[in-house]
Coordinates of C-alpha atoms in Angstrom, one line a residue:
Chain A
M29 CA 412.9 217.9 206.3
Q30 CA 411.3 216.6 203.2
A31 CA 410.5 213.1 202.6
T32 CA 409.2 211.1 199.7
H33 CA 407.5 208.4 201.5
T34 CA 405.8 205.5 199.9
A35 CA 402.4 205.5 201.5
G36 CA 400.2 203.1 199.7
H37 CA 403.1 201.5 197.9
A38 CA 402.6 198.2 199.6
G39 CA 400.4 196.9 196.9
E40 CA 402.3 198.5 194.0
H41 CA 405.8 197.4 194.8
T42 CA 407.2 194.0 193.9
H43 CA 408.7 193.5 197.3
D44 CA 407.7 189.9 197.3
E45 CA 409.8 189.1 200.3
H46 CA 408.2 191.9 202.3
G47 CA 404.9 192.4 200.4
H48 CA 403.0 189.3 201.6
H49 CA 400.7 189.9 204.6
P50 CA 399.9 186.8 206.5
S51 CA 396.8 187.4 208.6
G52 CA 395.7 186.2 212.0
W53 CA 398.2 184.6 214.4
K54 CA 400.6 183.8 211.5
R55 CA 401.1 187.5 210.9
W56 CA 402.5 187.9 214.4
V57 CA 404.5 184.7 214.5
T58 CA 406.2 185.1 211.1
T59 CA 406.4 188.8 210.8
T60 CA 409.6 190.6 209.8
N61 CA 408.0 194.0 209.8
H62 CA 409.6 196.4 212.3
K63 CA 406.2 198.0 213.2
D64 CA 404.6 194.6 214.0
I65 CA 407.7 193.5 216.0
G66 CA 407.8 196.9 217.8
S67 CA 404.2 196.5 218.8
M68 CA 404.8 193.0 220.0
Y69 CA 407.8 194.2 222.1
L70 CA 405.7 196.9 223.6
W71 CA 402.8 194.6 224.5
F72 CA 405.1 192.0 225.9
S73 CA 406.8 194.6 228.0
F74 CA 403.5 195.8 229.4
V75 CA 402.4 192.3 230.3
M76 CA 405.7 191.8 232.1
F77 CA 405.3 195.2 233.8
L78 CA 402.0 194.0 235.2
V79 CA 403.4 190.6 236.3
G80 CA 406.5 192.3 237.9
G81 CA 404.3 195.0 239.4
A82 CA 402.0 192.3 241.0
M83 CA 405.1 190.8 242.6
S84 CA 406.1 194.2 243.9
L85 CA 402.7 194.5 245.5
V86 CA 403.2 191.2 247.3
I87 CA 406.5 192.7 248.7
R88 CA 404.8 195.9 249.8
A89 CA 401.8 194.1 251.3
E90 CA 404.2 192.0 253.4
L91 CA 406.0 195.2 254.5
F92 CA 402.7 197.0 255.4
S93 CA 403.3 196.2 259.0
P94 CA 406.1 194.7 261.1
G95 CA 406.2 190.9 261.6
L96 CA 405.5 188.2 259.0
Q97 CA 402.0 188.7 257.6
Y98 CA 401.2 186.9 254.3
V99 CA 404.2 185.1 252.8
S100 CA 407.1 183.1 254.1
P101 CA 410.6 184.7 254.1
D102 CA 411.6 182.2 251.4
F103 CA 408.8 183.2 249.1
Y104 CA 409.4 186.9 249.9
N105 CA 413.0 186.4 248.6
Q106 CA 411.7 184.8 245.4
M107 CA 409.3 187.7 244.9
V108 CA 412.2 190.2 245.3
T109 CA 414.3 188.3 242.8
L110 CA 411.7 187.7 240.2
H111 CA 410.3 191.3 240.5
A112 CA 413.7 192.7 239.7
L113 CA 414.6 190.2 236.9
I114 CA 411.2 190.6 235.2
M115 CA 411.2 194.4 235.5
V116 CA 414.8 194.8 234.2
F117 CA 414.9 192.2 231.5
G118 CA 411.2 191.7 230.7
A119 CA 409.6 195.1 231.1
I120 CA 412.0 198.1 230.8
M121 CA 414.5 196.8 228.3
P122 CA 411.9 195.3 225.8
A123 CA 409.9 198.6 226.1
F124 CA 412.8 200.6 224.7
V125 CA 413.6 197.9 222.1
G126 CA 409.9 198.3 221.1
F127 CA 410.4 202.0 220.6
A128 CA 413.6 201.4 218.7
N129 CA 411.8 198.9 216.4
W130 CA 408.9 201.3 215.7
M131 CA 410.8 204.5 215.4
L132 CA 414.5 204.0 214.3
P133 CA 413.7 203.0 210.7
M134 CA 411.2 205.8 210.3
M135 CA 413.6 208.3 211.9
I136 CA 416.5 207.5 209.6
G137 CA 414.4 206.9 206.5
A138 CA 415.0 203.2 206.3
P139 CA 412.5 200.7 204.9
D140 CA 412.9 198.4 207.9
M141 CA 415.5 197.0 210.3
A142 CA 418.6 195.6 208.6
F143 CA 417.7 191.9 209.4
G144 CA 414.0 191.2 209.5
R145 CA 414.2 187.5 210.4
L146 CA 416.8 188.1 213.1
N147 CA 414.4 190.8 214.5
N148 CA 411.6 188.3 214.6
W149 CA 413.8 185.7 216.4
S150 CA 415.0 188.3 218.9
F151 CA 411.5 189.0 220.0
W152 CA 410.3 185.4 220.0
L153 CA 413.1 184.4 222.4
L154 CA 411.5 186.6 225.0
P155 CA 408.3 184.6 225.8
P156 CA 410.1 181.3 226.6
A157 CA 412.5 183.2 228.9
A158 CA 409.6 184.8 230.6
I159 CA 407.8 181.5 231.0
L160 CA 411.0 179.9 232.4
L161 CA 411.3 182.7 235.0
T162 CA 407.7 182.7 236.1
A163 CA 407.3 178.9 236.0
S164 CA 410.3 178.5 238.3
L165 CA 407.9 179.6 241.1
F166 CA 406.2 176.2 240.8
V167 CA 409.2 173.8 240.8
P168 CA 410.5 172.1 244.0
G169 CA 412.3 174.7 246.1
G170 CA 410.7 177.5 244.2
A171 CA 412.3 180.3 242.2
A172 CA 415.7 181.8 242.7
G173 CA 415.8 183.8 245.9
T174 CA 419.1 185.4 245.6
G175 CA 418.1 188.8 244.4
W176 CA 418.6 189.7 240.7
T177 CA 422.4 189.8 241.4
L178 CA 422.4 186.0 241.7
Y179 CA 425.4 186.1 244.1
P180 CA 427.1 182.9 245.2
P181 CA 427.4 181.0 247.4
L182 CA 423.6 181.1 247.7
S183 CA 423.1 180.8 243.9
V184 CA 425.4 177.7 243.8
Q185 CA 423.3 176.0 246.5
M186 CA 419.7 176.7 245.4
G187 CA 417.4 174.3 243.6
I188 CA 416.2 173.8 240.0
G189 CA 414.6 177.3 240.1
M190 CA 418.1 178.7 239.9
D191 CA 418.9 176.7 236.8
M192 CA 415.7 178.0 235.2
A193 CA 416.7 181.6 236.1
I194 CA 420.2 181.0 234.6
F195 CA 418.8 179.6 231.3
A196 CA 416.3 182.5 231.2
V197 CA 419.2 185.0 231.6
H198 CA 421.0 183.1 228.8
I199 CA 418.1 183.4 226.5
L200 CA 417.4 187.0 227.3
G201 CA 421.0 187.8 226.7
M202 CA 421.0 186.2 223.3
S203 CA 417.9 188.1 222.4
S204 CA 419.5 191.4 223.5
I205 CA 422.7 190.7 221.6
M206 CA 420.9 189.8 218.4
G207 CA 418.6 192.9 218.8
S208 CA 421.6 195.1 219.4
I209 CA 423.5 193.8 216.3
N210 CA 420.3 194.6 214.3
I211 CA 419.9 198.1 215.7
V212 CA 423.6 199.0 215.3
T213 CA 423.7 197.7 211.8
T214 CA 420.5 199.5 210.9
I215 CA 421.7 202.8 212.2
L216 CA 425.2 202.6 210.7
N217 CA 424.1 201.3 207.3
L218 CA 420.6 202.2 206.5
R219 CA 420.4 206.0 207.0
A220 CA 418.9 208.1 204.3
P221 CA 421.4 209.7 201.9
G222 CA 422.8 212.9 203.5
M223 CA 422.0 212.0 207.1
T224 CA 425.5 211.9 208.6
L225 CA 426.0 210.5 212.1
M226 CA 426.1 214.0 213.6
K227 CA 422.8 214.9 211.9
M228 CA 421.0 211.9 213.2
P229 CA 418.0 212.2 215.6
L230 CA 419.2 211.9 219.2
F231 CA 417.1 208.8 219.9
C232 CA 419.2 207.0 217.2
W233 CA 422.4 208.1 218.9
T234 CA 421.3 206.9 222.3
W235 CA 420.4 203.5 220.7
L236 CA 423.7 203.3 218.8
V237 CA 425.7 203.7 222.1
T238 CA 423.3 201.4 223.9
G239 CA 423.7 198.7 221.2
F240 CA 427.5 198.7 221.7
L241 CA 427.0 198.6 225.5
L242 CA 424.8 195.6 225.1
I243 CA 427.1 193.8 222.7
A244 CA 430.1 194.3 225.0
S245 CA 428.4 193.6 228.4
M246 CA 425.8 190.9 227.8
P247 CA 428.5 188.2 226.9
I248 CA 430.0 189.1 230.3
L249 CA 426.8 188.3 232.1
A250 CA 426.4 185.2 229.9
G251 CA 429.9 184.1 231.0
A252 CA 429.2 184.7 234.6
V253 CA 426.0 182.7 234.7
T254 CA 427.6 179.9 232.6
M255 CA 430.4 179.7 235.2
L256 CA 427.7 179.6 237.9
L257 CA 426.1 176.7 236.0
T258 CA 429.3 174.8 235.8
D259 CA 430.0 175.4 239.5
R260 CA 426.5 174.0 240.2
H261 CA 426.6 170.9 238.0
F262 CA 430.0 170.2 236.5
G263 CA 432.4 170.3 239.4
T264 CA 434.1 173.6 238.7
T265 CA 434.9 176.0 241.6
F266 CA 435.1 179.4 240.0
F267 CA 433.1 180.9 242.9
N268 CA 433.6 178.3 245.6
A269 CA 436.3 179.1 248.2
A270 CA 436.5 175.5 249.2
G271 CA 437.9 174.6 245.8
G272 CA 440.2 177.7 245.5
G273 CA 437.5 179.9 243.9
D274 CA 436.2 183.3 245.1
P275 CA 432.6 184.3 245.5
V276 CA 433.6 188.0 245.3
L277 CA 434.9 187.3 241.8
F278 CA 431.2 186.8 240.8
Q279 CA 430.4 190.2 242.2
H280 CA 433.1 191.8 240.1
I281 CA 431.9 190.0 236.9
F282 CA 428.3 190.7 237.6
W283 CA 428.7 194.4 238.2
F284 CA 431.1 194.7 235.2
F285 CA 427.9 193.8 233.3
G286 CA 425.5 195.4 235.8
H287 CA 426.6 198.9 235.8
P288 CA 426.6 199.4 232.0
E289 CA 423.1 197.7 232.2
V290 CA 421.9 200.8 234.2
Y291 CA 422.9 203.0 231.2
I292 CA 421.5 200.4 228.7
I293 CA 418.2 201.3 230.3
A294 CA 418.9 205.0 230.9
L295 CA 420.3 206.0 227.6
P296 CA 417.3 205.2 225.4
A297 CA 415.2 207.0 228.0
F298 CA 417.4 210.1 227.6
G299 CA 416.8 209.7 223.8
V300 CA 413.1 209.8 224.2
I301 CA 413.2 212.9 226.5
S302 CA 415.5 214.6 223.9
H303 CA 412.7 214.4 221.4
V304 CA 409.8 215.2 223.7
I305 CA 411.2 218.3 225.3
P306 CA 412.1 220.1 222.1
A307 CA 408.7 219.2 220.5
F308 CA 406.7 220.8 223.4
S309 CA 409.1 223.7 223.8
R310 CA 408.9 224.4 220.0
K311 CA 412.6 224.8 219.9
H312 CA 415.5 222.8 218.5
L313 CA 417.4 220.8 221.1
F314 CA 420.0 222.9 222.8
G315 CA 423.6 221.6 222.4
Y316 CA 423.1 218.7 220.1
A317 CA 426.9 217.9 219.7
S318 CA 427.4 218.1 223.5
M319 CA 424.5 215.7 224.0
V320 CA 426.1 213.2 221.6
Y321 CA 429.5 213.5 223.4
A322 CA 427.7 213.2 226.8
I323 CA 426.0 210.0 225.6
A324 CA 429.3 208.5 224.4
A325 CA 431.1 209.5 227.6
I326 CA 428.4 208.0 229.8
G327 CA 428.6 204.8 227.8
L328 CA 432.3 204.6 228.1
I329 CA 432.6 205.6 231.7
S330 CA 429.9 203.0 232.7
F331 CA 432.5 200.3 232.1
F332 CA 434.9 201.7 234.6
V333 CA 432.8 202.2 237.8
W334 CA 431.5 198.7 238.6
A335 CA 433.0 198.2 242.0
H336 CA 431.0 201.1 243.5
H337 CA 428.5 198.4 244.1
M338 CA 431.0 196.5 246.2
Y339 CA 432.5 199.0 248.7
V340 CA 431.9 196.6 251.6
T341 CA 433.6 193.6 250.0
G342 CA 437.1 194.5 251.2
L343 CA 438.4 196.6 248.3
P344 CA 441.8 198.2 249.0
L345 CA 441.6 201.9 249.9
T346 CA 443.1 202.9 246.5
G347 CA 440.4 200.9 244.8
Q348 CA 437.7 202.5 246.8
L349 CA 439.0 206.0 246.0
Y350 CA 439.3 205.2 242.3
F351 CA 435.8 203.9 242.0
M352 CA 434.4 206.8 244.0
Y353 CA 436.0 209.4 241.8
A354 CA 435.2 207.5 238.6
T355 CA 431.6 207.3 239.7
I356 CA 431.3 210.9 240.5
L357 CA 432.8 211.7 237.1
I358 CA 429.6 210.4 235.5
A359 CA 427.8 213.3 237.0
V360 CA 429.6 215.6 234.5
P361 CA 428.1 214.2 231.2
T362 CA 424.7 213.6 233.0
G363 CA 424.8 217.2 234.2
V364 CA 425.4 218.3 230.6
K365 CA 422.3 216.5 229.5
V366 CA 420.1 217.9 232.2
F367 CA 421.4 221.4 231.6
N368 CA 420.7 221.0 227.8
W369 CA 417.1 219.8 228.4
V370 CA 416.4 222.7 230.8
T371 CA 418.1 225.2 228.4
T372 CA 416.0 223.8 225.5
M373 CA 412.9 224.8 227.5
W374 CA 414.3 228.3 228.3
R375 CA 412.2 230.9 226.5
G376 CA 410.4 228.1 224.6
S377 CA 406.8 228.2 223.7
L378 CA 405.9 225.5 226.3
T379 CA 402.7 223.5 226.4
F380 CA 402.0 220.7 228.8
E381 CA 400.4 217.8 227.1
T382 CA 400.8 214.4 228.7
P383 CA 404.2 213.5 227.0
M384 CA 405.7 216.8 228.2
L385 CA 404.3 216.2 231.7
F386 CA 406.0 212.8 231.9
A387 CA 409.2 214.3 230.4
L388 CA 409.2 217.0 233.2
G389 CA 408.4 214.3 235.8
F390 CA 411.4 212.4 234.5
L391 CA 413.6 215.5 234.6
T392 CA 412.9 216.3 238.2
L393 CA 412.7 212.9 239.7
F394 CA 415.6 211.4 237.7
T395 CA 417.7 214.3 238.9
I396 CA 416.8 213.4 242.5
G397 CA 417.8 209.8 241.7
G398 CA 421.0 211.0 240.2
L399 CA 421.8 213.1 243.3
T400 CA 421.2 210.2 245.7
G401 CA 423.4 208.2 243.4
L402 CA 426.2 210.7 244.1
V403 CA 425.5 210.3 247.8
L404 CA 425.9 206.5 247.4
A405 CA 429.1 207.0 245.3
M406 CA 430.9 208.3 248.4
T407 CA 432.6 205.3 249.9
A408 CA 432.3 206.4 253.5
V409 CA 428.6 207.1 253.2
D410 CA 427.9 203.9 251.2
I411 CA 429.5 201.7 253.8
Q412 CA 426.7 203.0 256.1
L413 CA 423.9 202.9 253.5
Q414 CA 424.9 199.6 251.7
D415 CA 421.9 197.3 251.5
T416 CA 419.5 199.7 253.2
Y417 CA 416.2 201.1 251.8
Y418 CA 418.1 204.2 250.7
V419 CA 419.6 202.2 247.9
V420 CA 416.1 200.9 247.0
A421 CA 414.7 204.4 246.9
H422 CA 417.7 205.6 244.8
F423 CA 417.4 203.0 242.1
H424 CA 413.6 203.3 241.9
Y425 CA 413.9 207.0 241.3
V426 CA 416.3 206.1 238.4
M427 CA 414.4 203.1 237.1
V428 CA 410.7 204.1 237.6
A429 CA 410.7 207.9 237.6
G430 CA 413.6 207.8 235.1
A431 CA 413.1 204.9 232.6
L432 CA 409.4 204.2 233.1
F433 CA 408.3 207.9 233.0
S434 CA 410.4 208.3 229.9
A435 CA 408.8 205.3 228.3
Y436 CA 405.4 206.8 229.1
A437 CA 406.5 210.1 227.6
G438 CA 407.5 208.2 224.4
L439 CA 404.2 206.2 224.4
Y440 CA 402.0 209.3 224.6
F441 CA 404.2 211.1 222.1
W442 CA 404.2 208.4 219.4
L443 CA 400.8 206.8 220.1
P444 CA 398.9 209.1 217.7
K445 CA 401.5 208.2 215.0
W446 CA 401.1 204.5 215.7
T447 CA 397.3 204.2 216.0
G448 CA 396.2 207.1 213.8
H449 CA 394.1 208.5 216.6
M450 CA 394.7 211.0 219.3
Y451 CA 394.6 209.6 222.8
N452 CA 392.3 210.9 225.6
E453 CA 394.3 213.8 226.9
S454 CA 392.3 214.1 230.2
L455 CA 392.9 210.4 231.0
G456 CA 396.6 210.8 230.1
K457 CA 397.0 213.8 232.4
L458 CA 395.1 211.9 235.2
H459 CA 397.5 209.0 234.6
F460 CA 400.5 211.3 235.0
W461 CA 399.3 213.1 238.1
L462 CA 398.3 209.8 239.9
S463 CA 401.6 208.2 238.9
I464 CA 403.8 211.1 240.1
I465 CA 401.9 211.5 243.4
F466 CA 401.8 207.8 244.3
F467 CA 405.3 207.2 243.1
N468 CA 406.6 209.8 245.6
I469 CA 404.4 208.5 248.4
A470 CA 405.8 205.0 247.7
F471 CA 409.5 205.8 247.3
F472 CA 410.4 209.1 249.0
P473 CA 409.8 207.7 252.5
Q474 CA 412.2 204.9 251.7
H475 CA 415.1 207.4 251.8
F476 CA 414.3 208.0 255.5
L477 CA 413.9 204.3 256.2
G478 CA 417.3 203.7 254.7
L479 CA 419.0 206.5 256.5
A480 CA 417.5 205.1 259.7
G481 CA 419.0 201.8 258.9
M482 CA 416.2 199.6 257.6
P483 CA 417.8 196.7 255.6
R484 CA 416.4 195.7 252.3
R485 CA 415.4 192.2 251.1
I486 CA 414.1 191.3 254.7
P487 CA 410.4 190.7 255.1
D488 CA 410.3 191.8 258.7
Y489 CA 411.5 195.0 260.4
A490 CA 411.7 196.8 263.7
Q491 CA 408.7 198.8 265.0
Q492 CA 410.3 202.2 264.5
F493 CA 410.1 201.8 260.7
A494 CA 406.3 201.1 260.7
D495 CA 404.9 204.5 259.7
F496 CA 407.0 205.1 256.7
N497 CA 406.4 201.6 255.5
V498 CA 402.6 202.1 255.7
M499 CA 403.0 205.2 253.5
S500 CA 405.2 203.4 251.1
T501 CA 402.8 200.5 250.7
V502 CA 399.8 202.8 250.2
G503 CA 401.8 204.7 247.6
A504 CA 402.8 201.4 245.9
F505 CA 399.3 200.1 245.6
G506 CA 398.0 203.5 244.4
F507 CA 400.8 203.6 241.8
G508 CA 400.1 200.1 240.7
I509 CA 396.4 200.6 240.3
S510 CA 396.8 203.9 238.4
Q511 CA 399.0 202.2 235.8
L512 CA 395.9 200.4 234.5
L513 CA 394.8 203.8 233.2
V514 CA 397.4 203.5 230.4
L515 CA 395.6 200.3 229.2
V516 CA 392.4 202.3 228.9
V517 CA 394.1 205.1 227.0
V518 CA 395.8 202.7 224.6
F519 CA 392.6 200.7 223.9
Q520 CA 390.6 203.9 223.3
S521 CA 393.2 205.2 220.9
L522 CA 393.4 201.8 219.1
K523 CA 389.6 201.8 218.8
G524 CA 388.9 205.3 217.6
G525 CA 389.0 208.9 218.6
A526 CA 390.0 212.1 216.9
K527 CA 392.0 211.5 213.7
A528 CA 395.7 212.2 214.2
E529 CA 397.4 214.3 211.6
N530 CA 400.7 213.3 210.1
R531 CA 402.4 215.6 212.6
P532 CA 400.0 215.9 215.6
W533 CA 402.6 217.9 217.6
D534 CA 403.4 221.2 215.9
G535 CA 406.9 221.3 217.4
A536 CA 407.9 217.8 216.3
H537 CA 410.2 217.3 213.4
G538 CA 411.8 214.4 211.5
F539 CA 411.1 211.9 208.8
E540 CA 408.7 210.0 211.0
W541 CA 406.2 212.9 211.1
T542 CA 406.1 213.2 207.3
L543 CA 404.4 209.8 207.2
P544 CA 400.6 209.3 207.5
S545 CA 399.2 208.4 210.9
P546 CA 399.1 205.4 211.2
P547 CA 402.0 204.8 208.8
P548 CA 401.5 202.3 206.0
Y549 CA 402.8 198.8 206.5
H550 CA 405.9 199.5 204.4
T551 CA 407.5 202.9 204.5
F552 CA 410.5 204.6 202.9
E553 CA 411.1 201.8 200.3
D554 CA 412.8 204.6 198.4
P555 CA 415.2 206.6 200.6
P556 CA 413.7 210.0 201.4
A557 CA 415.6 213.2 200.7
F558 CA 417.2 214.6 203.8
N559 CA 417.4 218.4 204.4
P560 CA 420.4 219.0 206.6
S561 CA 419.3 222.5 207.6
E562 CA 416.5 221.0 209.6
A563 CA 418.6 218.4 211.4
H564 CA 418.6 218.1 215.2
A565 CA 415.0 219.3 215.3
Chain B
M103 CA 425.3 206.7 201.1
T104 CA 424.3 206.2 197.4
R105 CA 425.2 202.6 197.3
N106 CA 422.8 200.1 195.6
G107 CA 420.8 197.6 197.6
G108 CA 423.3 194.7 197.1
A109 CA 426.3 196.6 198.4
R110 CA 424.2 197.9 201.3
E111 CA 423.1 194.4 202.2
Q112 CA 426.7 193.2 202.0
G113 CA 427.8 196.1 204.2
S114 CA 425.1 195.2 206.8
R115 CA 426.2 191.6 206.8
R116 CA 429.8 192.6 207.4
I117 CA 428.9 194.8 210.3
A118 CA 426.7 192.2 211.8
I119 CA 429.3 189.4 211.5
G120 CA 431.9 191.7 213.0
L121 CA 429.7 192.5 216.0
A122 CA 428.7 188.9 216.5
L123 CA 432.3 187.8 216.4
F124 CA 433.2 190.5 219.0
A125 CA 430.4 189.3 221.3
A126 CA 431.5 185.7 221.0
A127 CA 435.1 186.6 221.6
V128 CA 434.2 188.5 224.8
F129 CA 432.2 185.5 226.0
V130 CA 434.8 182.8 225.2
S131 CA 437.9 184.8 226.2
F132 CA 436.3 185.7 229.4
I133 CA 435.5 182.2 230.5
V134 CA 438.9 180.9 229.3
R135 CA 440.7 183.6 231.2
Q136 CA 438.8 182.7 234.4
W137 CA 439.5 179.0 233.7
M138 CA 443.2 179.6 233.4
A139 CA 443.3 181.7 236.5
S140 CA 441.5 179.1 238.6
S141 CA 443.4 176.0 237.3

């Protein structure tokens, strides 16, 4: 792939609308540059990751032993709710939007995102939403304690903290929709000449499908919480049985958004892995076309499986059967992806730098999370396991070992490109090994707790669950503390270290690796030439 | 793919407006549908 990038053109070009560089705080507040905005997304996401992580440690400290130890049941519920909302909407989603902002324009040879100001606004909506969520802890009645699902009737009855959560969700939804419109438009309209959709890097494909998922599902969530708001304050009874409404309706609406949301998080993670594994296997990705079709299939099917979260709400038998089979169907395209990643490695010239370690950690643990997902898809089994710690274990294998490990793979993979310096490989590997060991200590025992019947979202438990809970808490604290290592790695890389070449990984291919490390403020102001024979690398 | 900057910008705007209208339509039609069903 050849590129005629415009390194150093920032001062020569007459891009007045892009060429000015405000310095200090103004640079960050007013920036329309995709690299600046990408960095802000990533930093915001890491701060939220620490805040949400601290909340999870409150939960695990309380569960260290049976009985009520440190917090009231009410506050415990608030921690459970905010931990989930912050991690999903504040940490994981913005992390992948940060990757998209940094990498998509460089991958497709575009000068920037399609709408710079919209991009700036999409980011700056996030801090007020985060403040609303966290500040709700300090209002009378405290934060929402409903769990991230915000189910009525509890969510109709709670105090002002619930309203703050609703407004936060509205704002986060607006940010997501605007960000997605920007990303979809950029991918559809700003690709370098010759780069057809089927020659696009796979990370772009995952974000194209994710963008459509967000645009189609976020308004549903916005509608649901708006109806919740009108039920709370304007006398409607959408979800109030006393007025002819139905609380189960909310569950249908929420999960019609909520299940695509799982893939909104997972698909970009798949995209990152699809770049890292080929680079460290020194091979082209196996089965590019089937990967694209699998991504599209996962995106489509994700809209037709929502009620597998609701097997115990009294669905008719035919409904249960339909949702069970539809859910199991998702294993087919997901299996295609796992098969293709493994086959990419087959007879490759493998090396195990930190990004590859995190990618392999993702591959093994996400597969475990996928398999427990299949277990939970079985209606008869799920009726037993509904709302037990088995479910908690399952979705943490998908969300932490899946999405977070993939985010780390991407961070270590692209950090040399962003900062211009190689990171400390030993610290990176230490971070990986501590993460994977403590993650499994924290979450693997939760499968056994769930199978034995320990309910989730309850701060107390019976004596027989004590041993596995001790293990889980020790693992959670170890995992939490070891995440601070990434901060050290990033600061070291920002400050100095060995100079990164344009293409620090010899197996990596694409426009982004033809640029200097770090790339200049403005890149690809003239579209680069695309060499189709090197596509899918 | 060889369009000039102006045509490209116009194309971007059209895609964005289309997507935004779709999102707004989903939001509004959804609430209206539930409203009709519950009244």
